[in-house]
CSV table of C-alpha atoms in Angstrom, one decimal:
chain,number,residue,atom,x,y,z
A,259,MET,CA,-3.4,-53.3,18.1
A,260,PHE,CA,-5.3,-51.2,20.7
A,261,ARG,CA,-6.4,-52.8,23.9
A,262,LYS,CA,-8.1,-49.8,25.6
A,263,ILE,CA,-9.6,-46.9,23.6
A,264,LEU,CA,-10.8,-43.7,25.4
A,265,LEU,CA,-13.2,-41.4,23.7
A,266,ALA,CA,-13.6,-37.9,24.9
A,267,TYR,CA,-17.2,-36.9,24.4
A,268,ASP,CA,-19.0,-33.6,24.8
A,269,GLY,CA,-22.2,-34.0,22.7
A,270,SER,CA,-21.1,-31.8,19.9
A,271,GLU,CA,-21.5,-32.7,16.2
A,272,THR,CA,-17.7,-33.6,15.9
A,273,ALA,CA,-17.9,-35.6,19.1
A,274,ARG,CA,-20.8,-37.6,17.5
A,275,HIS,CA,-18.6,-38.2,14.4
A,276,ALA,CA,-15.8,-39.3,16.9
A,277,LEU,CA,-18.2,-41.6,18.5
A,278,ASP,CA,-19.2,-43.1,15.2
A,279,LYS,CA,-15.5,-43.7,14.5
A,280,ALA,CA,-14.9,-45.2,17.9
A,281,ILE,CA,-17.9,-47.5,17.4
A,282,SER,CA,-16.5,-48.6,14.0
A,283,ILE,CA,-13.0,-49.4,15.4
A,284,LYS,CA,-14.6,-51.1,18.4
A,285,THR,CA,-16.7,-53.3,16.0
A,286,MET,CA,-13.5,-54.4,14.2
A,287,LEU,CA,-11.5,-55.0,17.4
A,288,ASP,CA,-14.1,-57.0,19.3
A,289,SER,CA,-11.8,-57.6,22.4
A,290,THR,CA,-10.8,-54.0,22.7
A,291,ILE,CA,-12.3,-52.0,25.6
A,292,LEU,CA,-14.0,-48.7,24.7
A,293,GLU,CA,-14.7,-46.2,27.3
A,294,VAL,CA,-16.4,-42.9,26.5
A,295,VAL,CA,-15.9,-40.1,29.0
A,296,HIS,CA,-17.6,-36.8,29.5
A,297,VAL,CA,-16.3,-34.1,31.7
A,298,ALA,CA,-19.0,-32.3,33.7
A,299,GLN,CA,-18.7,-28.6,33.3
A,300,LEU,CA,-18.8,-26.5,36.6
A,301,THR,CA,-19.6,-22.9,37.0
A,302,ASN,CA,-16.6,-22.3,39.4
A,303,VAL,CA,-14.3,-19.4,38.5
A,304,VAL,CA,-10.9,-18.6,40.0
A,305,VAL,CA,-10.0,-14.9,40.1
A,306,GLY,CA,-6.7,-14.1,41.7
A,307,ASP,CA,-7.0,-15.8,45.1
A,308,ALA,CA,-10.8,-16.0,45.1
A,309,PHE,CA,-12.7,-19.1,44.2
A,310,ILE,CA,-16.3,-18.3,43.1
A,311,THR,CA,-18.9,-21.1,43.0
A,312,GLY,CA,-22.0,-20.9,40.8
A,313,ALA,CA,-25.5,-21.1,42.3
A,314,ALA,CA,-26.7,-24.4,43.4
A,315,VAL,CA,-29.6,-24.4,40.9
A,316,VAL,CA,-27.1,-23.7,38.0
A,317,GLN,CA,-24.8,-26.6,39.3
A,318,GLU,CA,-27.7,-28.9,39.4
A,319,GLU,CA,-28.7,-28.0,35.8
A,320,LEU,CA,-25.2,-28.6,34.6
A,321,GLN,CA,-24.9,-31.9,36.4
A,322,ALA,CA,-28.3,-33.0,34.9
A,323,ALA,CA,-27.1,-31.9,31.4
A,324,ALA,CA,-23.9,-33.9,31.9
A,325,GLU,CA,-25.8,-37.0,32.9
A,326,ASP,CA,-28.0,-36.6,29.9
A,327,VAL,CA,-24.9,-36.6,27.6
A,328,VAL,CA,-23.7,-39.8,29.3
A,329,ASP,CA,-27.1,-41.4,29.0
A,330,GLU,CA,-27.1,-40.6,25.2
A,331,VAL,CA,-23.7,-42.3,24.7
A,332,ARG,CA,-24.7,-45.3,26.9
A,333,HIS,CA,-27.7,-45.8,24.6
A,334,ARG,CA,-25.5,-45.6,21.4
A,335,ILE,CA,-22.9,-48.1,22.7
A,336,SER,CA,-25.3,-50.5,24.5
A,337,HIS,CA,-25.0,-53.2,21.8
A,338,LEU,CA,-21.2,-53.3,22.1
A,339,PRO,CA,-19.4,-55.6,24.4
A,340,LEU,CA,-16.7,-54.1,26.7
A,341,ALA,CA,-18.0,-50.6,26.1
A,342,THR,CA,-18.9,-48.1,28.9
A,343,ALA,CA,-19.6,-44.4,29.4
A,344,THR,CA,-18.4,-42.5,32.4
A,345,LEU,CA,-19.1,-39.1,33.8
A,346,LEU,CA,-15.9,-37.5,35.1
A,347,GLU,CA,-15.9,-34.6,37.6
A,348,GLY,CA,-15.4,-31.1,36.4
A,349,GLY,CA,-12.2,-29.3,35.8
A,350,ALA,CA,-10.2,-28.4,32.8
A,351,PRO,CA,-11.5,-30.9,30.3
A,352,ALA,CA,-8.1,-31.7,28.6
A,353,LYS,CA,-6.3,-32.1,31.9
A,354,VAL,CA,-9.1,-34.3,33.4
A,355,ILE,CA,-9.1,-36.5,30.3
A,356,LEU,CA,-5.3,-36.8,30.0
A,357,GLU,CA,-5.0,-37.8,33.7
A,358,TYR,CA,-7.8,-40.3,33.3
A,359,ALA,CA,-6.2,-41.8,30.2
A,360,ASP,CA,-2.8,-42.0,32.0
A,361,ASN,CA,-4.2,-43.5,35.3
A,362,HIS,CA,-6.2,-46.2,33.5
A,363,ARG,CA,-3.6,-47.0,30.9
A,364,PHE,CA,-5.4,-46.4,27.6
A,365,ASP,CA,-3.6,-47.1,24.3
A,366,LEU,CA,-5.6,-44.5,22.2
A,367,ILE,CA,-7.6,-41.3,22.7
A,368,ILE,CA,-10.2,-40.4,20.2
A,369,VAL,CA,-11.5,-36.8,20.2
A,370,GLY,CA,-13.6,-34.6,18.0
A,371,SER,CA,-11.7,-31.7,16.3
A,372,ARG,CA,-13.9,-29.0,17.7
A,373,GLY,CA,-16.2,-29.3,20.7
A,374,LEU,CA,-19.1,-27.3,22.0
A,375,GLY,CA,-16.5,-24.8,23.1
A,376,THR,CA,-16.5,-22.0,25.6
A,377,PHE,CA,-15.2,-18.4,25.7
A,378,LYS,CA,-12.0,-19.8,27.3
A,379,GLU,CA,-11.4,-22.0,24.3
A,380,LEU,CA,-11.5,-19.0,22.0
A,381,LEU,CA,-8.7,-17.5,24.0
A,382,LEU,CA,-6.7,-20.5,24.9
A,383,GLY,CA,-7.3,-23.1,22.3
A,384,SER,CA,-9.5,-26.1,21.9
A,385,VAL,CA,-9.6,-29.1,24.2
A,386,SER,CA,-8.6,-31.4,21.3
A,387,TYR,CA,-5.5,-29.3,20.7
A,388,ASP,CA,-4.5,-29.5,24.3
A,389,ILE,CA,-5.0,-33.3,24.3
A,390,VAL,CA,-3.0,-33.7,21.1
A,391,GLN,CA,-0.2,-31.5,22.5
A,392,HIS,CA,0.1,-33.1,25.9
A,393,ALA,CA,-1.0,-36.7,25.4
A,394,LYS,CA,1.7,-39.4,26.1
A,395,LEU,CA,-0.2,-41.8,23.8
A,396,PRO,CA,-1.6,-41.7,20.2
A,397,VAL,CA,-4.6,-39.4,19.6
A,398,LEU,CA,-7.1,-39.7,16.8
A,399,VAL,CA,-8.8,-36.4,16.0
A,400,VAL,CA,-12.0,-36.9,14.0
A,401,LYS,CA,-13.6,-34.1,12.0
């Protein structure tokens, strides 16, 4: 069935539901690899040709928060064989997740239907929507 499953996780309620579903699938498919990824959010903004970087203290707090999210997942999946959690460098979350899935040859992406969201998502659509629209592999969206 599925040899490698990628779960996109942001710590939101729907992401927790997606993690529960991924754990359930992984339990049924013991030899399947499960990797949970979290994309660190950065405070960098591009305005025209200008690239504006957030204050170092803000960057450090965002990095610490991202590490906490990954630690939470590691604790939840620690009992599962062939299950890991990875912190990915910041960027547009859907793009980072899709590139990672493609580069590491996953068979399935699992994502929550709505994440923690940002103002950008209100204007441009959700990360899960972007993943569904651009993925080259099956996507399971969990509510």
